[in-house]
Amino acid sequence: MTEPVIIVHGGAWTLPKDIVDGSRAGTKAAAKAGYKKLTSGGTAIDAVEAALRVLEDDPCFDSGTGSPLTAEGKVEMDAVIMDGQTLNSGAVACVHNIKHPIEVARKVMEKTTHTLLVGEGANQFAKEMGIESVPLDSLVSERAKSDLALYKGNYGDTVKNAFKSRDSGHD
Amino acid sequence: TTGAVALDKNGNVAYGTSTGGISGKRPGRVGDSPLIGAGGYADNDVGGISCTGHGESISKVVLAHQVITSMRTGMDAQEAADKALANMASRVKGYGGVIVLSRLGDVALSYTTENMSWAWAKKGTLHSGVSPGE
């Protein structure tokens, strides 16, 4: 029998000071949720989904609730899941109005012969799978709104500020 | 971006990633996350990985594939992760991070950005961090 392990991340970027503590707490909660699955007979897939649901619910992170906004002020989310035993995978891209995109990705893996569904097709598939659509506002955090106001019209600056090299030096 | 890699008691590996992208992105823009081999991979014969960071850079170098390929040839997970991220910085000036599990349960994490929040659990013990050195 193998010793179960789970590792999670909440994104590699320049963390704003006001969410450092929340990010730390959020990743710990996600790892705990996944580990609980593993130690109660769940599969690696179950553990990954459980951990990601926790992270998607936490507005400290850039997925699910708290997702960044597009230039048009909308939420477009991507998610993927993969099973290392079968190499089966499922993914969605540009889905909107979904609380847990990872749930839809898992349905793509388990209920279709496809690996990736995008946009309206992905949302239509989620509806067919009985996954509830949620209002846009329920996914939008105050931080996402202020970030968009700060960077609107200058996507290059967003990227430059979010993904600074640790070795580059900065103010 | 958020991600997870797990190894269960039967030796099965899985990974997942979920993201809302980057603030102010063009509608329809998709990064590395849903692209198998770029934003992540899982193979019971090797291990699993979830990537995070600048999606276009990660896609250009097929970051997860680099790490998995290095591990498949015998490199340990930490060295494979460090090497792939250094290559991404060098080749396309792109920055990000990865979490990796080997098929034997070895844990590795690496990032070239200022921070990456992470946590892992094994043998009932939880470890976490957000900054280099933790």
CSV table of C-alpha atoms in Angstrom, one decimal:
chain,number,residue,atom,x,y,z
A,1,MET,CA,0.0,0.0,0.0
A,2,THR,CA,1.2,3.5,-0.9
A,3,GLU,CA,1.4,6.4,1.6
A,4,PRO,CA,-1.2,8.9,0.5
A,5,VAL,CA,0.1,12.4,-0.3
A,6,ILE,CA,-1.5,15.6,-1.6
A,7,ILE,CA,0.1,18.9,-2.6
A,8,VAL,CA,-1.8,22.1,-3.6
A,9,HIS,CA,-0.9,25.5,-4.8
A,10,GLY,CA,-2.8,28.8,-4.8
A,11,GLY,CA,-0.9,30.4,-7.7
A,12,ALA,CA,2.7,31.7,-8.4
A,13,TRP,CA,2.7,35.5,-8.5
A,14,THR,CA,3.3,38.6,-6.5
A,15,LEU,CA,0.9,38.2,-3.6
A,16,PRO,CA,-0.7,41.4,-2.4
A,17,LYS,CA,0.1,41.8,1.4
A,18,ASP,CA,-3.6,41.9,2.3
A,19,ILE,CA,-4.2,38.3,1.2
A,20,VAL,CA,-0.9,36.6,2.3
A,21,ASP,CA,-2.5,35.2,5.5
A,22,GLY,CA,-5.7,34.3,3.7
A,23,SER,CA,-3.7,32.5,1.0
A,24,ARG,CA,-1.8,30.5,3.5
A,25,ALA,CA,-5.0,29.5,5.4
A,26,GLY,CA,-6.7,28.6,2.1
A,27,THR,CA,-4.0,26.3,0.8
A,28,LYS,CA,-3.9,24.6,4.2
A,29,ALA,CA,-7.7,24.1,4.2
A,30,ALA,CA,-7.5,22.7,0.6
A,31,ALA,CA,-4.7,20.2,1.5
A,32,LYS,CA,-6.6,19.1,4.5
A,33,ALA,CA,-9.8,18.5,2.5
A,34,GLY,CA,-7.9,16.5,-0.1
A,35,TYR,CA,-6.0,14.5,2.5
A,36,LYS,CA,-9.2,13.7,4.3
A,37,LYS,CA,-10.5,12.1,1.1
A,38,LEU,CA,-7.3,10.1,0.6
A,39,THR,CA,-7.3,8.8,4.2
A,40,SER,CA,-11.0,7.8,4.1
A,41,GLY,CA,-10.7,5.6,1.0
A,42,GLY,CA,-11.1,8.2,-1.7
A,43,THR,CA,-9.1,8.1,-4.9
A,44,ALA,CA,-6.5,10.6,-6.1
A,45,ILE,CA,-9.1,12.1,-8.4
A,46,ASP,CA,-11.5,12.5,-5.5
A,47,ALA,CA,-8.8,14.2,-3.5
A,48,VAL,CA,-7.8,16.6,-6.2
A,49,GLU,CA,-11.4,17.6,-6.8
A,50,ALA,CA,-12.1,18.1,-3.1
A,51,ALA,CA,-9.0,20.3,-2.7
A,52,LEU,CA,-9.8,22.4,-5.8
A,53,ARG,CA,-13.4,23.0,-4.7
A,54,VAL,CA,-12.1,24.5,-1.5
A,55,LEU,CA,-9.7,26.8,-3.5
A,56,GLU,CA,-12.4,27.7,-6.0
A,57,ASP,CA,-14.7,28.8,-3.1
A,58,ASP,CA,-12.0,31.1,-1.6
A,59,PRO,CA,-11.9,34.6,-3.0
A,60,CYS,CA,-8.2,34.9,-2.1
A,61,PHE,CA,-7.5,32.7,-5.1
A,62,ASP,CA,-7.8,33.3,-8.9
A,63,SER,CA,-10.2,30.5,-9.6
A,64,GLY,CA,-14.0,30.1,-9.2
A,65,THR,CA,-15.2,32.7,-6.8
A,66,GLY,CA,-12.7,35.6,-6.9
A,67,SER,CA,-11.6,34.9,-10.5
A,68,PRO,CA,-10.0,37.9,-12.3
A,69,LEU,CA,-12.3,39.8,-14.7
A,70,THR,CA,-11.9,40.0,-18.4
A,71,ALA,CA,-11.5,43.4,-20.1
A,72,GLU,CA,-15.2,43.3,-20.5
A,73,GLY,CA,-15.8,42.7,-16.8
A,74,LYS,CA,-16.9,39.1,-17.2
A,75,VAL,CA,-15.6,35.9,-15.6
A,76,GLU,CA,-14.1,33.2,-17.9
A,77,MET,CA,-12.7,30.2,-16.2
A,78,ASP,CA,-10.6,27.2,-17.2
A,79,ALA,CA,-10.1,23.8,-15.4
A,80,VAL,CA,-8.6,20.4,-16.0
A,81,ILE,CA,-8.3,17.1,-14.3
A,82,MET,CA,-6.2,14.0,-15.2
A,83,ASP,CA,-6.1,10.4,-14.0
A,84,GLY,CA,-2.5,9.1,-14.1
A,85,GLN,CA,-3.7,5.5,-14.1
A,86,THR,CA,-5.6,5.7,-17.4
A,87,LEU,CA,-4.2,9.0,-18.8
A,88,ASN,CA,-7.8,10.0,-19.2
A,89,SER,CA,-8.4,13.7,-18.8
A,90,GLY,CA,-11.1,16.3,-19.0
A,91,ALA,CA,-11.0,20.1,-19.3
A,92,VAL,CA,-13.1,23.2,-19.9
A,93,ALA,CA,-12.1,26.6,-21.0
A,94,CYS,CA,-13.9,30.0,-21.0
A,95,VAL,CA,-16.8,28.7,-18.9
A,96,HIS,CA,-18.9,31.2,-17.1
A,97,ASN,CA,-21.5,31.3,-14.3
A,98,ILE,CA,-20.1,28.0,-12.8
A,99,LYS,CA,-19.2,27.8,-9.1
A,100,HIS,CA,-16.9,24.8,-9.5
A,101,PRO,CA,-15.3,24.5,-13.0
A,102,ILE,CA,-13.3,21.5,-11.7
A,103,GLU,CA,-16.5,19.6,-11.4
A,104,VAL,CA,-17.4,20.2,-15.0
A,105,ALA,CA,-13.8,19.2,-16.1
A,106,ARG,CA,-14.3,15.9,-14.2
A,107,LYS,CA,-17.6,15.3,-16.0
A,108,VAL,CA,-15.9,15.9,-19.3
A,109,MET,CA,-13.4,13.2,-18.4
A,110,GLU,CA,-15.9,10.7,-17.1
A,111,LYS,CA,-18.9,11.3,-19.3
A,112,THR,CA,-17.5,12.1,-22.7
A,113,THR,CA,-14.9,10.9,-25.1
A,114,HIS,CA,-13.5,14.4,-25.3
A,115,THR,CA,-10.6,16.1,-23.5
A,116,LEU,CA,-11.6,19.8,-23.8
A,117,LEU,CA,-14.8,21.7,-24.1
A,118,VAL,CA,-14.8,25.5,-24.5
A,119,GLY,CA,-17.2,28.4,-24.2
A,120,GLU,CA,-20.9,28.0,-24.7
A,121,GLY,CA,-20.4,24.3,-25.5
A,122,ALA,CA,-18.8,23.8,-22.1
A,123,ASN,CA,-21.6,25.6,-20.3
A,124,GLN,CA,-24.2,23.7,-22.3
A,125,PHE,CA,-22.6,20.5,-21.3
A,126,ALA,CA,-22.5,21.5,-17.6
A,127,LYS,CA,-26.3,22.2,-17.8
A,128,GLU,CA,-26.8,18.7,-19.4
A,129,MET,CA,-24.9,17.3,-16.4
A,130,GLY,CA,-27.2,19.0,-14.0
A,131,ILE,CA,-24.6,21.5,-12.8
A,132,GLU,CA,-26.3,24.7,-11.6
A,133,SER,CA,-25.6,28.0,-13.2
A,134,VAL,CA,-24.8,30.8,-10.8
A,135,PRO,CA,-25.1,34.6,-11.2
A,136,LEU,CA,-22.0,36.4,-12.4
A,137,ASP,CA,-22.0,38.6,-9.4
A,138,SER,CA,-21.7,35.7,-7.0
A,139,LEU,CA,-18.3,34.9,-8.6
A,140,VAL,CA,-16.9,38.5,-8.5
A,141,SER,CA,-14.9,39.7,-5.6
A,142,GLU,CA,-14.1,43.3,-4.6
A,143,ARG,CA,-10.5,42.6,-5.3
A,144,ALA,CA,-11.2,41.4,-8.8
A,145,LYS,CA,-13.1,44.7,-9.5
A,146,SER,CA,-10.4,46.9,-8.1
A,147,ASP,CA,-7.7,44.9,-10.0
A,148,LEU,CA,-9.6,45.4,-13.3
A,149,ALA,CA,-10.0,49.2,-12.6
A,150,LEU,CA,-6.3,49.4,-11.9
A,151,TYR,CA,-5.1,47.6,-15.0
A,152,LYS,CA,-8.0,48.1,-17.5
A,153,GLY,CA,-6.6,48.8,-20.9
A,154,ASN,CA,-3.1,47.8,-20.1
A,155,TYR,CA,-2.9,44.0,-20.0
A,156,GLY,CA,0.8,44.2,-20.4
A,157,ASP,CA,1.2,45.9,-17.0
A,158,THR,CA,-1.1,43.3,-15.4
A,159,VAL,CA,1.2,40.5,-16.6
A,160,LYS,CA,4.4,42.5,-15.7
A,161,ASN,CA,3.2,43.1,-12.1
A,162,ALA,CA,1.6,39.8,-11.4
A,163,PHE,CA,4.5,37.6,-12.6
A,164,LYS,CA,7.6,39.5,-11.6
A,165,SER,CA,10.8,37.5,-11.3
A,166,ARG,CA,12.0,37.0,-7.8
A,167,ASP,CA,15.4,38.0,-9.0
A,168,SER,CA,14.5,41.1,-10.9
A,169,GLY,CA,14.3,43.5,-7.9
A,170,HIS,CA,11.4,46.0,-7.4
A,171,ASP,CA,10.1,48.7,-5.2
B,1,THR,CA,-4.6,29.8,-10.5
B,2,THR,CA,-5.0,26.9,-8.2
B,3,GLY,CA,-3.8,23.4,-8.5
B,4,ALA,CA,-3.5,20.0,-6.7
B,5,VAL,CA,-1.6,16.8,-7.2
B,6,ALA,CA,-2.5,13.6,-5.2
B,7,LEU,CA,-1.2,10.1,-4.8
B,8,ASP,CA,-3.7,7.6,-3.3
B,9,LYS,CA,-3.1,4.4,-1.3
B,10,ASN,CA,-3.3,2.3,-4.5
B,11,GLY,CA,-0.5,4.2,-6.1
B,12,ASN,CA,-2.7,6.2,-8.5
B,13,VAL,CA,-1.7,9.8,-9.3
B,14,ALA,CA,-4.0,12.6,-10.4
B,15,TYR,CA,-3.7,16.3,-10.9
B,16,GLY,CA,-6.1,19.2,-11.4
B,17,THR,CA,-5.9,22.9,-12.1
B,18,SER,CA,-8.5,25.6,-12.0
B,19,THR,CA,-8.1,29.3,-13.0
B,20,GLY,CA,-9.9,32.5,-13.8
B,21,GLY,CA,-6.9,33.7,-15.8
B,22,ILE,CA,-5.4,37.2,-15.6
B,23,SER,CA,-7.1,40.5,-14.8
B,24,GLY,CA,-8.1,42.4,-18.0
B,25,LYS,CA,-7.5,39.5,-20.3
B,26,ARG,CA,-9.0,39.6,-23.8
B,27,PRO,CA,-12.3,37.6,-23.8
B,28,GLY,CA,-11.6,34.2,-25.2
B,29,ARG,CA,-8.0,34.1,-24.0
B,30,VAL,CA,-6.9,30.7,-22.6
B,31,GLY,CA,-3.6,30.1,-21.0
B,32,ASP,CA,-1.8,26.9,-20.2
B,33,SER,CA,-4.1,25.5,-17.5
B,34,PRO,CA,-6.5,23.3,-19.6
B,35,LEU,CA,-3.7,22.2,-21.9
B,36,ILE,CA,-2.4,18.7,-21.0
B,37,GLY,CA,1.4,18.7,-21.0
B,38,ALA,CA,1.7,22.4,-20.8
B,39,GLY,CA,-0.2,23.2,-17.6
B,40,GLY,CA,0.1,19.8,-16.0
B,41,TYR,CA,0.3,16.1,-16.4
B,42,ALA,CA,-0.3,12.9,-14.4
B,43,ASP,CA,1.1,9.4,-15.2
B,44,ASN,CA,1.3,6.6,-12.6
B,45,ASP,CA,4.6,5.5,-14.1
B,46,VAL,CA,6.3,8.9,-13.2
B,47,GLY,CA,4.2,11.2,-11.1
B,48,GLY,CA,2.1,14.3,-11.4
B,49,ILE,CA,2.5,18.1,-11.8
B,50,SER,CA,0.3,21.2,-11.8
B,51,CYS,CA,1.8,24.5,-13.2
B,52,THR,CA,1.0,28.1,-12.4
B,53,GLY,CA,2.3,31.5,-13.7
B,54,HIS,CA,2.3,33.2,-17.0
B,55,GLY,CA,0.2,31.0,-19.2
B,56,GLU,CA,1.6,31.9,-22.6
B,57,SER,CA,5.2,31.3,-21.4
B,58,ILE,CA,4.3,28.0,-19.8
B,59,SER,CA,2.6,26.9,-23.1
B,60,LYS,CA,5.6,27.9,-25.2
B,61,VAL,CA,8.0,25.7,-23.3
B,62,VAL,CA,5.4,22.9,-22.5
B,63,LEU,CA,6.5,23.2,-18.9
B,64,ALA,CA,4.8,20.1,-17.4
B,65,HIS,CA,6.1,17.9,-20.2
B,66,GLN,CA,9.7,19.1,-19.5
B,67,VAL,CA,9.4,18.1,-15.8
B,68,ILE,CA,7.8,14.8,-16.5
B,69,THR,CA,10.3,13.9,-19.2
B,70,SER,CA,13.2,14.7,-16.9
B,71,MET,CA,11.7,12.6,-14.1
B,72,ARG,CA,11.1,9.7,-16.6
B,73,THR,CA,14.8,9.6,-17.3
B,74,GLY,CA,15.7,9.4,-13.6
B,75,MET,CA,16.0,13.0,-12.4
B,76,ASP,CA,14.4,13.7,-9.0
B,77,ALA,CA,11.3,15.8,-8.8
B,78,GLN,CA,12.9,18.8,-7.3
B,79,GLU,CA,15.8,19.0,-9.7
B,80,ALA,CA,13.4,18.5,-12.6
B,81,ALA,CA,11.1,21.3,-11.4
B,82,ASP,CA,14.0,23.7,-10.8
B,83,LYS,CA,15.6,23.0,-14.2
B,84,ALA,CA,12.4,23.4,-16.2
B,85,LEU,CA,11.5,26.8,-14.5
B,86,ALA,CA,15.1,28.0,-15.1
B,87,ASN,CA,14.8,27.0,-18.7
B,88,MET,CA,11.5,28.9,-19.0
B,89,ALA,CA,13.0,32.0,-17.5
B,90,SER,CA,16.0,31.8,-19.8
B,91,ARG,CA,14.2,31.0,-23.1
B,92,VAL,CA,11.1,33.1,-22.9
B,93,LYS,CA,11.6,35.3,-19.8
B,94,GLY,CA,8.5,33.8,-18.3
B,95,TYR,CA,8.0,33.1,-14.6
B,96,GLY,CA,5.8,30.8,-12.6
B,97,GLY,CA,5.8,27.8,-10.4
B,98,VAL,CA,5.1,24.1,-10.2
B,99,ILE,CA,4.0,21.5,-7.6
B,100,VAL,CA,5.2,18.0,-8.2
B,101,LEU,CA,4.6,14.5,-6.8
B,102,SER,CA,6.7,11.5,-7.8
B,103,ARG,CA,5.1,8.1,-8.2
B,104,LEU,CA,6.8,7.2,-4.9
B,105,GLY,CA,5.3,10.2,-3.1
B,106,ASP,CA,8.3,12.5,-3.1
B,107,VAL,CA,7.1,16.1,-2.9
B,108,ALA,CA,8.7,19.0,-4.8
B,109,LEU,CA,7.7,22.6,-5.4
B,110,SER,CA,9.6,25.4,-7.2
B,111,TYR,CA,8.8,28.9,-8.3
B,112,THR,CA,10.6,31.9,-9.9
B,113,THR,CA,7.9,34.5,-9.0
B,114,GLU,CA,8.0,36.4,-5.8
B,115,ASN,CA,5.5,34.1,-4.1
B,116,MET,CA,3.6,30.9,-4.4
B,117,SER,CA,1.2,29.8,-1.8
B,118,TRP,CA,1.3,26.0,-1.3
B,119,ALA,CA,0.5,23.3,1.2
B,120,TRP,CA,1.1,19.5,1.3
B,121,ALA,CA,0.0,16.7,3.6
B,122,LYS,CA,1.6,13.3,4.2
B,123,LYS,CA,1.6,10.9,7.1
B,124,GLY,CA,-0.8,13.2,9.0
B,125,THR,CA,1.5,16.2,8.8
B,126,LEU,CA,0.7,19.5,7.1
B,127,HIS,CA,3.3,21.8,5.6
B,128,SER,CA,2.7,25.2,4.0
B,129,GLY,CA,4.3,28.4,2.8
B,130,VAL,CA,4.0,31.5,0.6
B,131,SER,CA,7.5,32.9,0.3
B,132,PRO,CA,11.0,31.5,-0.5
B,133,GLY,CA,12.7,29.7,2.4
B,134,GLU,CA,9.5,28.5,4.0
